[in-house]
């Protein structure tokens, strides 16, 4: 690397640009702001230079480990540095102040009062401007974190809920403009709410300008994807790479008639997998992340991150190069916008999760979605058996201290029944039979079921399926309302609250799915919409019912009871035992229907007991200590719990 020892100042201004090839005016430069026009020349800020100096050697080493053999590697690395310098120079003053605050409080997202919500902008309010008008409703719930589902420019109607992105730099016109996003982010920040959005790293929409250029025959942009003249290489990949959606979108490649090539499309045919072996792809995507951060985004949920690096002869999941890229992203953010944190969507076995946090010396994601706990909560509720849930919590609590999770019950996605089959077999549970029981239970097809959900992606060959529905409908509230069953109604509300209370007690911070706080039911009208009927996940993606929300202030209503229940969750999390450094562990109850979780900070101990049964239950907790030998429960604890009761006990 002839230029590897150049100064930071020289590196940040040395990158040269070239004009992108045009193809019927459908494409722009891959590194849009840095190379579409002559880059701005900045006098680098001492603050930026100091941050970069601390990380440049590692960043360059990581970059060259992926791209060092390419003739343009040094040029591409310098383009990345220039993009970073430009992004820092363009960063608004108020966000730079936030950076300084967060650098002094780097674990701000671990505070006990963190309380989140996820929603679709259009379903909740219509567009970004109207959502800004609804901030008082969010403040009423004392939210500190708001995750807006994909809102970047997307094709319509086929966009996989917004996860097919055709422009990573601009808001979808149906939702507003970049100025609206920036204004919303600022208003949320003033209200104490951090904005999270999705960043889809693995693929673009087939209508993205790069894909259009590739389809038009431009070899430069065909190298942004995985494009092949025949099936030879695709067949080699298919021999090792599992299918993501074998039923609804079989295969990992799609033949493009216009291009005359096979293109990798692991998710849907209209989502083209990006080729991160091309450094220009990485530089361009990092530029888009920094651009969005400068609009005020504070958290990025990086979608499908385990898939982003492809290698022949492997399953293209969780490869080492994935962690190299995530580490580089973390470094870039720490140099340009250290207020921003990364939340990974890693739907993998628990043993794969710790790697996505990196190490204390070389961190990657700040936090991950807690998919496994979500699945195990629903499994425990249907089976009235908490053993799998307890084991899963123990596995998570055993992870290093730098591992942090966002806990939730429902989100935009389905419930995929990915339980730990080895543990199931150890507990004499047949994995396939249990999975079938669960998804049939939650579609209401098992005798005694109170649930009203639907299957998603049923595979007749493997007998695999996932489940859809809102929390209220899955816990029995909808069935009780339809059947006018008052006892079932009362029990179902207890079930709903139990699930939220358990989720909020665990290590990490809780995130509600918008509508769950008022018991919103399934949106069956999706079946009348030809653009939505093919995807049963739309069952729980319905418009927010503002008329029902108004009932949250009327005592005795479903909406009031659940809203008050969520208020109780927030109040409890102000307890000192929810501090970021709290010691958290499960405890034996000698009762498979009851989960016990213990939190300890200094001499303060809080025990949570959660009855997952419709029957009264008795529990016994033995005295015991933590790993250092410090007493946690000093005397035996006995308790009787009502059906679906959640109880907190200070010791």
XYZ file of C-alpha atoms in Angstrom:
651
model
C 0.000 0.000 0.000
C 2.064 2.887 -1.273
C -0.201 5.486 0.278
C -0.873 3.646 3.521
C 1.208 6.043 5.608
C -0.189 9.300 4.295
C -1.491 11.832 6.855
C -5.128 11.915 7.859
C -5.480 15.390 6.329
C -4.081 14.169 3.012
C -6.200 11.018 3.062
C -9.433 12.867 3.645
C -8.882 15.163 0.675
C -6.953 12.918 -1.728
C -9.741 10.864 -3.243
C -10.302 11.563 -6.921
C -13.650 11.213 -8.600
C -14.890 10.133 -11.931
C -18.187 10.720 -13.642
C -20.557 7.792 -13.430
C -21.647 6.210 -16.672
C -25.175 7.095 -17.619
C -27.621 4.639 -19.065
C -30.781 6.257 -20.303
C -30.530 8.633 -17.329
C -31.450 5.819 -14.964
C -28.266 5.664 -12.887
C -26.071 7.891 -10.807
C -22.673 7.312 -9.269
C -22.367 4.468 -6.783
C -20.845 6.788 -4.231
C -23.468 9.413 -4.881
C -22.397 12.437 -2.863
C -18.685 11.693 -3.014
C -18.317 10.950 -6.703
C -21.329 12.195 -8.667
C -19.809 15.669 -8.637
C -16.457 17.016 -7.595
C -16.252 16.485 -3.816
C -16.208 19.366 -1.418
C -12.838 20.230 0.058
C -12.966 20.555 3.813
C -10.476 21.583 6.400
C -10.886 18.588 8.679
C -12.160 19.369 12.151
C -9.782 18.634 15.060
C -12.591 16.668 16.714
C -13.076 14.484 13.647
C -9.326 14.098 13.146
C -8.866 13.018 16.753
C -11.569 10.362 16.475
C -10.282 9.160 13.135
C -6.677 9.045 14.313
C -7.740 6.681 17.099
C -9.392 4.301 14.629
C -7.736 4.800 11.236
C -5.170 2.012 11.508
C -7.816 -0.549 12.426
C -10.273 0.748 9.830
C -7.638 0.544 7.102
C -6.548 -2.919 8.201
C -10.124 -4.192 8.116
C -10.805 -2.577 4.758
C -7.668 -4.039 3.213
C -8.420 -7.488 4.642
C -11.454 -7.490 2.357
C -10.235 -5.480 -0.611
C -6.439 -5.258 -0.423
C -5.902 -7.427 -3.480
C -7.911 -5.094 -5.716
C -5.967 -2.576 -7.777
C -8.229 0.249 -6.612
C -8.134 -0.645 -2.904
C -6.208 2.453 -1.779
C -8.343 4.716 -3.944
C -11.507 3.141 -2.557
C -10.297 3.473 1.033
C -9.494 7.128 0.464
C -12.974 7.583 -1.004
C -14.380 6.185 2.244
C -12.295 8.613 4.307
C -13.413 11.522 2.138
C -17.042 10.449 2.541
C -16.563 10.384 6.319
C -14.941 13.831 6.357
C -17.755 15.248 4.229
C -20.436 13.689 6.450
C -18.828 15.139 9.575
C -18.564 18.586 7.994
C -22.234 18.403 6.991
C -23.420 17.199 10.399
C -25.778 19.753 12.016
C -24.538 21.571 15.097
C -27.273 20.248 17.383
C -26.379 16.673 16.447
C -22.712 17.356 17.161
C -23.783 18.519 20.625
C -25.681 15.247 21.024
C -22.544 13.368 19.958
C -20.604 15.051 22.747
C -23.293 14.193 25.304
C -23.425 10.562 24.223
C -19.632 10.217 24.233
C -19.800 11.152 27.921
C -22.652 8.647 28.475
C -21.945 5.801 26.007
C -24.375 3.352 27.611
C -27.367 5.708 27.528
C -29.459 3.062 25.730
C -29.085 0.668 28.687
C -30.818 2.880 31.248
C -33.719 1.330 33.137
C -36.167 3.962 31.911
C -35.640 3.015 28.258
C -39.045 2.172 26.824
C -39.653 1.690 23.126
C -42.323 1.300 20.491
C -42.281 0.204 16.863
C -44.776 1.279 14.196
C -45.440 1.943 10.532
C -45.615 5.667 9.810
C -48.535 5.387 7.384
C -50.572 3.021 9.557
C -50.126 5.154 12.671
C -50.514 8.655 11.266
C -50.442 8.756 7.472
C -47.107 10.467 6.877
C -44.147 11.929 8.734
C -45.663 15.397 9.195
C -48.837 13.949 10.693
C -46.777 11.621 12.889
C -45.006 14.663 14.331
C -48.433 15.941 15.411
C -48.938 12.699 17.366
C -45.870 13.146 19.564
C -48.042 14.075 22.582
C -49.518 10.544 22.425
C -45.997 9.093 22.448
C -44.954 11.342 25.327
C -48.008 10.224 27.263
C -46.499 6.747 27.212
C -43.113 8.120 28.296
C -41.382 6.562 25.314
C -37.654 7.087 24.966
C -37.264 5.155 21.710
C -39.344 5.038 18.529
C -38.641 2.576 15.744
C -40.295 3.502 12.465
C -40.666 0.681 9.987
C -38.971 1.128 6.566
C -39.621 4.594 5.194
C -37.019 5.027 2.466
C -38.078 5.217 -1.167
C -39.534 1.910 -2.285
C -41.403 0.472 -5.269
C -45.165 0.068 -4.980
C -46.847 -2.278 -4.324
C -44.157 -5.008 -4.238
C -41.740 -3.812 -1.565
C -41.754 -6.493 1.177
C -43.106 -4.023 3.706
C -40.495 -1.459 2.715
C -37.510 -3.822 2.851
C -37.050 -3.484 -0.906
C -35.327 -0.088 -1.090
C -34.832 1.775 -4.347
C -33.117 4.838 -2.842
C -31.191 4.651 0.430
C -30.820 8.431 0.624
C -34.411 9.617 0.372
C -37.722 9.166 2.148
C -40.509 7.529 0.182
C -42.655 10.326 -1.342
C -45.818 8.726 0.046
C -44.488 9.375 3.549
C -42.902 12.776 2.980
C -39.450 14.146 2.266
C -36.063 14.181 3.942
C -36.899 17.557 5.476
C -39.927 15.978 7.155
C -37.792 13.185 8.583
C -35.251 15.652 9.934
C -38.006 17.819 11.457
C -39.624 14.779 13.070
C -36.310 13.570 14.470
C -35.670 16.987 16.024
C -39.131 17.122 17.615
C -38.728 13.599 18.956
C -35.333 14.470 20.366
C -36.827 17.447 22.207
C -39.415 15.051 23.639
C -36.659 12.718 24.858
C -37.346 10.101 22.192
C -34.574 8.594 20.052
C -35.517 7.762 16.466
C -34.680 4.350 15.020
C -35.118 3.356 11.376
C -34.221 0.286 9.353
C -31.153 0.153 7.170
C -31.390 -2.734 4.724
C -27.801 -3.757 4.042
C -28.261 -7.067 2.232
C -30.160 -6.054 -0.886
C -31.753 -3.329 -2.974
C -35.024 -3.251 -4.850
C -34.788 -4.396 -8.461
C -35.882 -0.831 -9.295
C -32.841 0.749 -7.600
C -30.777 2.892 -9.970
C -27.864 0.441 -9.689
C -30.107 -2.491 -10.612
C -31.600 -0.569 -13.515
C -28.120 0.139 -14.869
C -27.172 -3.503 -14.421
C -30.272 -4.612 -16.295
C -29.418 -2.166 -19.081
C -26.098 -3.988 -19.527
C -23.643 -1.810 -17.605
C -20.931 -4.215 -16.324
C -19.854 -1.722 -13.626
C -23.228 -2.001 -11.937
C -23.633 -5.695 -12.629
C -20.640 -6.013 -10.303
C -22.738 -4.379 -7.585
C -24.768 -7.598 -7.531
C -24.250 -11.297 -8.234
C -25.017 -11.735 -11.941
C -24.223 -14.880 -13.929
C -24.646 -15.891 -17.573
C -25.717 -19.451 -16.783
C -26.651 -21.692 -13.860
C -23.134 -23.017 -13.160
C -22.252 -20.703 -10.255
C -25.838 -20.332 -8.986
C -26.068 -24.120 -8.749
C -22.841 -24.176 -6.732
C -24.339 -21.649 -4.317
C -27.641 -23.518 -4.121
C -25.823 -26.693 -3.089
C -24.956 -25.040 0.239
C -27.245 -22.022 0.769
C -30.628 -22.623 2.464
C -33.701 -20.934 1.040
C -35.117 -18.065 3.079
C -38.716 -18.424 1.858
C -38.929 -21.870 0.228
C -42.691 -21.697 -0.102
C -43.451 -18.101 -1.127
C -40.149 -17.266 -2.848
C -38.290 -20.504 -3.650
C -34.701 -20.478 -4.843
C -31.781 -18.111 -4.323
C -31.537 -16.806 -7.903
C -33.908 -15.191 -10.402
C -33.436 -15.049 -14.152
C -33.626 -11.497 -15.476
C -34.872 -11.456 -19.056
C -33.714 -7.916 -19.807
C -30.184 -8.555 -18.584
C -30.052 -12.156 -19.776
C -28.437 -13.212 -16.513
C -29.186 -15.000 -13.271
C -29.130 -12.634 -10.295
C -28.937 -13.602 -6.619
C -32.238 -12.890 -4.845
C -32.176 -14.734 -1.514
C -35.303 -13.051 -0.179
C -37.718 -12.112 -2.983
C -37.185 -11.877 -6.767
C -37.550 -8.083 -6.573
C -34.756 -7.832 -3.954
C -31.272 -8.142 -5.458
C -28.479 -9.160 -3.093
C -25.625 -6.640 -2.936
C -22.075 -7.736 -3.675
C -19.958 -6.468 -0.768
C -16.896 -8.024 -2.368
C -17.000 -4.836 -4.447
C -15.627 -2.011 -2.243
C -17.695 0.581 -4.105
C -20.814 -1.056 -2.685
C -19.481 -0.729 0.851
C -18.393 2.892 0.377
C -21.751 3.863 -1.111
C -23.793 2.144 1.614
C -21.681 3.672 4.390
C -22.267 7.062 2.795
C -26.017 6.509 2.959
C -25.873 5.533 6.637
C -23.981 8.714 7.488
C -26.403 10.795 5.409
C -29.386 9.396 7.326
C -27.607 9.906 10.642
C -27.224 13.559 9.716
C -31.005 13.770 9.316
C -31.276 12.909 13.003
C -31.579 9.117 13.072
C -30.079 7.895 16.349
C -30.489 4.127 15.994
C -30.136 1.937 12.919
C -31.713 -1.481 12.852
C -29.439 -3.211 10.368
C -31.617 -5.724 8.587
C -30.614 -9.305 7.699
C -27.007 -8.575 8.636
C -25.869 -12.256 8.847
C -26.468 -12.607 5.097
C -24.417 -9.729 3.713
C -21.259 -11.618 2.707
C -21.428 -14.461 0.180
C -18.788 -17.135 -0.298
C -19.014 -20.200 -2.537
C -18.966 -23.476 -0.652
C -20.574 -21.975 2.474
C -24.154 -21.402 3.626
C -23.538 -17.628 3.281
C -24.574 -17.026 6.880
C -22.552 -15.505 9.738
C -19.290 -15.468 7.785
C -16.249 -13.714 9.331
C -16.396 -10.976 6.701
C -19.846 -9.999 8.013
C -18.256 -9.083 11.326
C -15.491 -7.180 9.545
C -18.119 -5.033 7.819
C -20.178 -4.455 10.974
C -17.018 -3.509 12.861
C -16.133 -1.019 10.123
C -19.621 0.454 10.307
C -19.252 0.854 14.075
C -15.892 2.626 13.619
C -17.291 4.940 10.951
C -20.165 5.963 13.200
C -17.878 6.516 16.179
C -15.763 8.859 14.047
C -18.572 10.785 12.369
C -21.642 10.551 14.618
C -20.938 8.749 17.923
C -24.444 9.496 19.211
C -25.717 6.794 16.838
C -26.071 3.151 17.898
C -26.575 -0.071 15.950
C -29.310 -2.612 16.565
C -28.774 -5.861 14.699
C -31.519 -8.062 13.339
C -29.887 -11.453 13.779
C -32.462 -14.226 13.521
C -29.994 -16.969 14.320
C -29.329 -19.545 17.023
C -28.290 -18.020 20.379
C -24.765 -19.419 19.953
C -24.324 -17.111 16.942
C -25.451 -13.944 18.724
C -22.512 -13.015 20.946
C -20.261 -12.560 17.915
C -22.453 -9.720 16.636
C -21.635 -7.652 19.704
C -17.930 -8.002 18.967
C -15.655 -7.621 21.958
C -15.174 -4.780 24.456
C -11.974 -3.914 22.557
C -13.566 -4.167 19.086
C -17.344 -3.739 19.491
C -19.845 -4.278 16.680
C -23.602 -3.952 17.367
C -24.688 -2.091 20.494
C -27.765 -4.288 20.852
C -29.772 -7.010 19.114
C -33.405 -7.917 18.684
C -34.229 -10.652 21.220
C -35.999 -12.959 18.781
C -35.392 -16.182 20.723
C -36.908 -14.912 23.963
C -39.956 -13.652 22.061
C -40.524 -17.103 20.561
C -40.010 -18.854 23.885
C -42.475 -16.554 25.654
C -45.211 -17.562 23.222
C -44.211 -21.220 23.516
C -44.463 -21.045 27.313
C -47.893 -19.414 27.151
C -49.393 -22.090 24.904
C -47.793 -25.055 26.687
C -48.088 -23.705 30.252
C -44.473 -24.847 30.581
C -41.626 -22.374 31.219
C -38.696 -24.806 31.043
C -37.627 -23.877 27.511
C -38.070 -20.190 28.315
C -36.004 -20.485 31.498
C -33.216 -22.277 29.664
C -33.173 -19.633 26.940
C -33.046 -16.785 29.472
C -30.159 -18.555 31.227
C -28.261 -18.727 27.939
C -28.727 -15.004 27.362
C -27.856 -14.043 30.927
C -24.609 -16.020 30.555
C -23.492 -13.850 27.626
C -20.799 -11.205 28.249
C -21.756 -7.870 29.781
C -21.454 -6.080 26.430
C -24.454 -8.045 25.088
C -27.703 -6.067 25.282
C -31.129 -6.837 23.876
C -34.367 -5.199 22.815
C -37.146 -7.380 24.215
C -40.528 -7.543 22.527
C -43.631 -9.688 22.059
C -44.792 -8.632 18.621
C -43.369 -6.595 15.792
C -44.016 -6.201 12.072
C -42.862 -9.776 11.458
C -44.169 -13.253 12.156
C -43.380 -15.564 15.069
C -40.919 -18.106 13.670
C -40.807 -21.196 15.837
C -37.018 -21.495 16.039
C -36.723 -23.172 19.423
C -33.589 -24.906 20.717
C -34.178 -28.451 19.514
C -31.317 -29.934 21.552
C -32.844 -28.563 24.746
C -36.284 -29.767 23.658
C -35.003 -33.299 23.201
C -33.207 -33.126 26.573
C -36.566 -32.213 28.138
C -38.284 -35.082 26.240
C -40.122 -32.644 23.963
C -40.431 -33.711 20.330
C -39.271 -30.616 18.363
C -41.458 -31.125 15.298
C -44.570 -32.114 17.241
C -44.106 -29.158 19.573
C -43.677 -26.754 16.662
C -46.822 -28.112 15.003
C -48.716 -27.805 18.278
C -47.648 -24.183 18.639
C -48.558 -22.911 15.196
C -51.833 -24.815 15.195
C -52.577 -23.530 18.711
C -52.086 -19.921 17.676
C -54.317 -20.301 14.630
C -57.016 -21.620 16.992
C -56.959 -25.150 15.559
C -56.102 -26.982 18.802
C -58.921 -27.954 21.201
C -58.984 -25.496 24.076
C -57.099 -22.792 22.175
C -58.211 -19.226 22.795
C -56.037 -17.768 20.057
C -57.049 -16.244 16.712
C -54.004 -16.021 14.484
C -52.968 -17.258 11.056
C -50.176 -19.332 9.587
C -47.405 -17.750 7.578
C -45.164 -19.598 5.100
C -46.488 -23.083 5.749
C -44.201 -25.650 4.097
C -45.937 -28.947 3.461
C -42.676 -30.796 2.864
C -40.960 -29.800 6.118
C -44.202 -29.147 8.068
C -42.705 -25.845 9.099
C -44.824 -22.727 9.584
C -44.798 -19.392 11.379
C -47.573 -17.497 13.141
C -49.168 -14.070 12.716
C -51.509 -11.952 14.797
C -51.601 -9.123 17.315
C -50.858 -9.743 20.977
C -54.485 -9.172 21.956
C -55.794 -11.607 19.361
C -53.171 -14.252 20.116
C -53.848 -14.093 23.869
C -57.602 -14.646 23.492
C -59.085 -11.152 23.711
C -60.480 -11.194 20.184
C -62.141 -14.583 20.615
C -63.636 -13.485 23.923
C -65.125 -10.350 22.354
C -66.564 -12.258 19.397
C -68.080 -14.992 21.573
C -69.211 -12.607 24.351
C -67.336 -14.821 26.806
C -66.820 -12.631 29.887
C -64.654 -15.114 31.869
C -62.443 -15.659 28.805
C -62.245 -11.896 28.331
C -60.973 -11.345 31.880
C -58.506 -14.214 31.642
C -57.221 -13.045 28.276
C -56.461 -9.557 29.574
C -54.438 -11.179 32.355
C -52.587 -13.260 29.756
C -51.818 -10.176 27.680
C -50.459 -8.281 30.677
C -48.502 -11.294 31.930
C -46.638 -11.520 28.624
C -45.763 -7.821 28.685
C -44.784 -7.932 32.361
C -42.455 -10.877 31.808
C -40.878 -9.337 28.722
C -40.250 -6.040 30.518
C -38.577 -7.754 33.494
C -35.791 -9.376 31.494
C -32.287 -8.131 30.765
C -32.438 -5.438 28.077
C -35.204 -2.918 27.446
C -38.830 -3.444 26.380
C -40.354 -2.406 23.070
C -44.097 -2.403 22.412
C -45.688 -3.004 19.053
C -47.883 0.002 18.306
C -51.486 -0.877 19.075
C -50.677 -3.443 21.741
C -50.963 -0.723 24.384
C -54.686 -0.432 23.544
C -55.350 -4.093 22.718
C -55.697 -3.621 18.970
C -57.135 -6.734 17.312
C -56.249 -8.452 14.056
C -56.878 -6.542 10.838
C -58.760 -9.151 8.849
C -59.629 -6.601 6.183
C -56.216 -7.197 4.608
C -57.890 -10.092 2.789
C -59.928 -7.570 0.797
C -56.814 -5.801 -0.527
C -55.296 -7.513 -3.590
C -51.926 -5.910 -2.857
C -51.836 -7.326 0.681
C -53.840 -10.543 0.663
C -50.890 -12.801 -0.250
C -48.954 -11.943 2.928
C -50.638 -13.043 6.147
C -48.282 -10.822 8.168
C -50.618 -8.027 7.146
C -52.995 -9.488 9.725
C -51.063 -7.537 12.362
C -50.162 -4.613 10.106
C -53.390 -2.643 10.233
C -54.198 1.039 10.675
C -54.015 2.355 14.201
C -57.515 2.758 15.608
C -57.618 6.284 17.029
C -61.248 5.896 18.082
C -60.299 2.928 20.245
C -57.231 4.782 21.511
C -59.502 7.536 22.842
C -61.013 4.937 25.192
C -57.690 4.591 27.039
C -58.904 7.366 29.346
C -62.245 5.724 30.091
C -62.031 3.593 33.225
C -62.878 -0.085 32.818
C -62.421 -0.282 29.059
C -60.025 -2.766 27.500
C -57.942 0.137 26.249
C -57.763 1.734 29.685
C -56.829 -1.516 31.440
C -54.012 -2.324 29.035
C -52.769 1.262 28.859
C -52.632 1.359 32.653
C -50.853 -1.974 32.619
C -48.136 -0.622 30.338
C -47.876 2.390 32.627
C -47.144 -0.014 35.465
C -44.326 -1.580 33.460
C -42.682 1.794 32.988
C -43.019 2.698 36.639
C -41.462 -0.577 37.783
C -38.468 -0.101 35.528
C -37.490 2.990 37.515
C -36.585 0.602 40.332
C -32.801 0.614 41.051
C -32.738 -3.104 40.259
C -33.195 -2.222 36.573
C -29.843 -0.440 36.420
C -27.667 -1.420 33.433
C -25.211 -3.285 35.644
C -27.873 -5.277 37.508
C -27.175 -8.951 38.098
C -30.017 -10.919 36.489
C -30.761 -14.629 36.748
C -33.621 -17.099 36.716
C -34.367 -19.095 39.874
C -35.842 -22.541 40.393
C -39.502 -22.461 41.449
C -40.048 -26.242 41.559
C -43.042 -25.593 39.340
C -42.808 -25.863 35.541
C -45.679 -23.385 35.077
C -43.980 -20.516 36.912
C -40.928 -18.521 35.894
C -38.828 -16.716 38.497
C -36.339 -13.989 37.551
C -34.138 -12.285 40.127
C -32.533 -8.834 39.792
C -29.847 -7.609 42.163
C -27.988 -4.295 42.492
C -25.748 -3.928 45.545
C -27.963 -5.035 48.470
C -31.270 -4.483 46.653
C -32.987 -7.618 45.351
C -36.159 -7.810 43.244
C -37.839 -11.138 42.475
C -40.294 -11.471 39.604
C -42.729 -14.404 39.608
C -44.751 -15.177 36.463
C -47.507 -17.804 36.337
C -48.004 -19.049 32.763
C -50.972 -21.206 33.731
C -54.726 -20.644 33.958
C -54.600 -22.389 37.351
C -53.442 -21.208 40.752
C -49.840 -22.208 41.393
C -47.561 -22.535 44.416
C -43.833 -21.855 44.208
C -40.862 -22.422 46.487
C -37.543 -20.614 46.054
C -34.501 -21.884 47.927
C -31.897 -19.532 49.412
C -28.907 -18.953 47.159
C -26.046 -16.717 46.099
C -24.616 -15.256 42.903
C -21.415 -16.418 41.184
C -19.275 -14.370 43.579
C -20.882 -16.028 46.575
C -22.860 -12.970 47.636
C -26.247 -13.876 49.070
C -29.188 -13.122 46.791
C -32.108 -14.915 48.422
C -31.239 -15.283 52.092
C -34.284 -17.228 53.247
C -36.661 -19.642 51.553
C -39.473 -17.913 49.694
C -42.976 -19.360 49.351
C -45.735 -17.823 47.243
C -49.171 -18.653 45.878
C -49.997 -17.126 42.514
C -53.370 -16.555 40.910
C -53.907 -17.649 37.278
C -51.622 -15.668 34.938
C -50.408 -13.521 37.806
C -47.162 -11.551 37.619
C -45.799 -10.474 40.988
C -42.731 -8.477 42.016
C -41.268 -8.964 45.494
C -38.577 -6.822 47.102
C -36.301 -8.741 49.453
